[in-house]
XYZ file of C-alpha atoms in Angstrom:
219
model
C 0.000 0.000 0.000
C 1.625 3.407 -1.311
C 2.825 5.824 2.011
C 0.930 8.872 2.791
C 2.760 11.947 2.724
C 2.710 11.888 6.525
C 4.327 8.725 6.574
C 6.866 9.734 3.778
C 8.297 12.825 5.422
C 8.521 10.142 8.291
C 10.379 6.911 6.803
C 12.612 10.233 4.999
C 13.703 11.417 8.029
C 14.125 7.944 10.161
C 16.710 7.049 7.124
C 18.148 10.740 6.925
C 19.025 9.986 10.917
C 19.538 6.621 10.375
C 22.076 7.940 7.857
C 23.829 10.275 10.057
C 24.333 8.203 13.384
C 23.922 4.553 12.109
C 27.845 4.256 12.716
C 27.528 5.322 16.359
C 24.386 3.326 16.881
C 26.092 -0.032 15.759
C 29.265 1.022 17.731
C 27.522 1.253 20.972
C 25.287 -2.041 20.182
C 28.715 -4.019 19.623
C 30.586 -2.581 22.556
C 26.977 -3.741 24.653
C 27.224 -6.651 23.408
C 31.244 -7.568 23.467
C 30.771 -6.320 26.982
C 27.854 -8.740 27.776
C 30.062 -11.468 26.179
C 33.337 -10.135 28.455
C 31.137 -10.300 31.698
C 29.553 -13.998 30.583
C 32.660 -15.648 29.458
C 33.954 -14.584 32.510
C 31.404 -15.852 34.895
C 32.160 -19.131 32.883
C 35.507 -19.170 33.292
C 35.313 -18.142 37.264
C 32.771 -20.954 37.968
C 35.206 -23.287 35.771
C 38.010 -22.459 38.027
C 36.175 -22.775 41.085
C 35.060 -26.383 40.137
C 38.194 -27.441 39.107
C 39.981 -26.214 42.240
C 37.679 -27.675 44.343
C 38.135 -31.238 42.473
C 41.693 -30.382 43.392
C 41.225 -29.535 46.586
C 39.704 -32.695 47.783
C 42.499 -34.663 45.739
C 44.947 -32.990 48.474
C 42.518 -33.455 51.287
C 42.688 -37.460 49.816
C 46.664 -37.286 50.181
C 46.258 -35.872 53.943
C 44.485 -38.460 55.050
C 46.346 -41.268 53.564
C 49.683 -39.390 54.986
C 50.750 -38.838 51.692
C 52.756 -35.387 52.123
C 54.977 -35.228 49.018
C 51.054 -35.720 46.911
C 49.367 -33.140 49.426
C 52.353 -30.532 48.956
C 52.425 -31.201 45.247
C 48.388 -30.560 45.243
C 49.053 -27.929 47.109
C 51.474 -26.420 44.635
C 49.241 -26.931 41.887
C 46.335 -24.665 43.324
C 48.581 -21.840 43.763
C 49.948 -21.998 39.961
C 46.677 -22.586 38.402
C 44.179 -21.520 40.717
C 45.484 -18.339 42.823
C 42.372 -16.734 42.623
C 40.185 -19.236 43.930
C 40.000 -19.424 48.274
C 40.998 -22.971 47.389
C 44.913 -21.680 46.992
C 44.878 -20.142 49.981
C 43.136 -22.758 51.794
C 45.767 -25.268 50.411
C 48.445 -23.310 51.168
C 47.318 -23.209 55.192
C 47.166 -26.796 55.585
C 50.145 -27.148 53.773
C 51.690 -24.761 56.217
C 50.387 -27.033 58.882
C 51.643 -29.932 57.461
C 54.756 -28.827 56.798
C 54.996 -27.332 60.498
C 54.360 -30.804 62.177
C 57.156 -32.256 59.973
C 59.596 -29.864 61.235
C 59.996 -27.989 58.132
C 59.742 -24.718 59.417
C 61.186 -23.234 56.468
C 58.364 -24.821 54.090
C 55.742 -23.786 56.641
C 56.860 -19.917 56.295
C 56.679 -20.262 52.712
C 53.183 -21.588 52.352
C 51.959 -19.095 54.918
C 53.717 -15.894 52.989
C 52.260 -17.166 49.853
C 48.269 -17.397 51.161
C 49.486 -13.932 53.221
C 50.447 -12.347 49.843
C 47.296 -14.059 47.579
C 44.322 -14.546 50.113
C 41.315 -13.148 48.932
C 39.054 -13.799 51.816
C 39.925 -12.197 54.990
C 39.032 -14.600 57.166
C 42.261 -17.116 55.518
C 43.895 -13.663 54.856
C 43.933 -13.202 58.853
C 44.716 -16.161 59.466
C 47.581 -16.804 57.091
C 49.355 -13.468 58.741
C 48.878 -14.316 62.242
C 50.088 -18.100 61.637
C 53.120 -16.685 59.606
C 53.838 -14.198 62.755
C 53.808 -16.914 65.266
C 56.023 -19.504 62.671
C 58.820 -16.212 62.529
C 58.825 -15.916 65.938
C 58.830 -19.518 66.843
C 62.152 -19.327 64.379
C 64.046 -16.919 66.600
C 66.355 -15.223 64.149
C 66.812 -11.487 63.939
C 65.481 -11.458 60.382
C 62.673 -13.733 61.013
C 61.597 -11.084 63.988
C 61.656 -8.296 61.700
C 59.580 -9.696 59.474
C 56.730 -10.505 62.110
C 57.221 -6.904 63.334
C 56.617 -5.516 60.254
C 53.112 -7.753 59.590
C 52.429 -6.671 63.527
C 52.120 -2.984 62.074
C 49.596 -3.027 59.598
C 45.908 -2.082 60.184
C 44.324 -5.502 61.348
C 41.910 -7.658 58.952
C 38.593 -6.498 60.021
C 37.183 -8.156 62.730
C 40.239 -10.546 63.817
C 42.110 -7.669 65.838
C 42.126 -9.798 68.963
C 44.473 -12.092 67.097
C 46.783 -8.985 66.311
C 46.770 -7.636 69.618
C 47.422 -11.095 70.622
C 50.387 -11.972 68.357
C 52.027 -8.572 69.117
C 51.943 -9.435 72.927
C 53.879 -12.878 71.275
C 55.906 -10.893 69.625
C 57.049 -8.034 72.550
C 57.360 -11.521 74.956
C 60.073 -12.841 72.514
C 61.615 -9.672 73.016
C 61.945 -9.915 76.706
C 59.492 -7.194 76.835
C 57.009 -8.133 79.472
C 55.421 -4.876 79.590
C 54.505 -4.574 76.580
C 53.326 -7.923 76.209
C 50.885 -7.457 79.051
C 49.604 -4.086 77.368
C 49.096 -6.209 74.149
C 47.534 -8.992 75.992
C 45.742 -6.682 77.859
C 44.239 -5.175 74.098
C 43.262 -8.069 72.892
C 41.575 -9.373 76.131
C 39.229 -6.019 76.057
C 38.815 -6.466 72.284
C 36.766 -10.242 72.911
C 33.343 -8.402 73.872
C 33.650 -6.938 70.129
C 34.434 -10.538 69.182
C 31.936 -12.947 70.547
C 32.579 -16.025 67.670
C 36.206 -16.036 69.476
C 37.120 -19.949 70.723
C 36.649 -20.911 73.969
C 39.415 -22.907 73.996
C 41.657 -19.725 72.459
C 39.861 -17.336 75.077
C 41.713 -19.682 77.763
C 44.838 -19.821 75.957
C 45.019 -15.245 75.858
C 43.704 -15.927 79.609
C 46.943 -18.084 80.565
C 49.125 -15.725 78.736
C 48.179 -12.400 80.301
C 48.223 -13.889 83.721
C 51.704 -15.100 82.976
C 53.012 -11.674 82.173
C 50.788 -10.551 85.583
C 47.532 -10.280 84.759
C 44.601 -7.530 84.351
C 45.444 -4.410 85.696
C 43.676 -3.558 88.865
């Protein structure tokens, strides 16, 4: 059916604009839709990673309880390389640590802990990985080792697991000989459980025994 004029002057001007932005129109559609593909292909690819690092996982959970430690250290290993950004790595890593700790391998231990220190992406391993590396330097003794646990000591706390830092830094001041300070720390931390209710019973005894070591509350 032949177009009014109305609906001419219309279909001429939707092609004379049409004309004129048609380039920028199909530039924005493609960059919608390239990002649509960027955002899906990566949602893919981060729940393919998580499944596969969680089949890996449980292969090195397999090893630990069969006492295989060169399999559960290799496993271990394997998450970091190809999965660092899963939690799996850093969970890994941690039991490695462990592992590695009960074996007398200190220096193994302190390498799995600065690893899941340096690549955590949850805080509550993140915490934990710093704290457990602080207590593994200190438990080493050496000047450099001490440093090292000093300088972690100084940075703002994970969110939430400050008792732990106040806790390790009285750790770290009693290795010094410094039993003032250590009580102050001790002290910190003790005041910081009402903020942290979750906190172990069996750890809340453990702070307990310490700051009444180094004297106790002050009156």
């Amino acid at each position: 059916m032949p177009l009014d004029l109305e609906e001419q002057e219309q279909l001429d001007q939707f092609k004379a604009f049409w004309h004129k932005y048609r380039n920028l129109i199909t530039g924005v559609l493609t960059a919608a839709l390239l990002v649509y593909a960027i955002y899906s292909g990566y949602q893919w690819w981060r729940n393919s990673q998580a499944a596969s690092a969680a089949q890996l996982y449980e292969t090195m959970i397999s090893a630990v309880v069969k006492g295989d430690k060169e399999q559960s250290f290799q496993a271990a290993d394997d998450l970091q390389k190809q999965y660092a950004r899963t939690p799996y790595s850093a969970m890994a890593s941690l039991v490695a640590a462990k592992i590695a700790s009960d074996s007398g391998d200190a220096a193994k231990a302190i390498m799995y802990l600065r690893w899941a220190a340096a690549h955590a992406s949850n805080d509550g391993y993140l915490a934990l990985a710093k704290m457990r590396l602080v207590s593994q330097l200190i438990e080493d003794g050496s000047t450099q080792d001490s440093a090292e646990a000093d300088q972690i000591l100084k940075e703002t706390p994970v969110k939430g697991y400050e008792v732990l830092w106040y806790e390790r830094r009285g750790d770290w001041y009693l290795a010094q000989k410094n039993t003032a300070q250590a009580r102050s720390s001790y002290e910190a931390a003790w005041k910081q459980l009402d903020q942290a209710k979750e906190f172990p019973e069996e750890a809340r005894r453990l702070l307990k025994v310490k700051l009444d070591a180094v004297g106790g509350l002050a009156k």
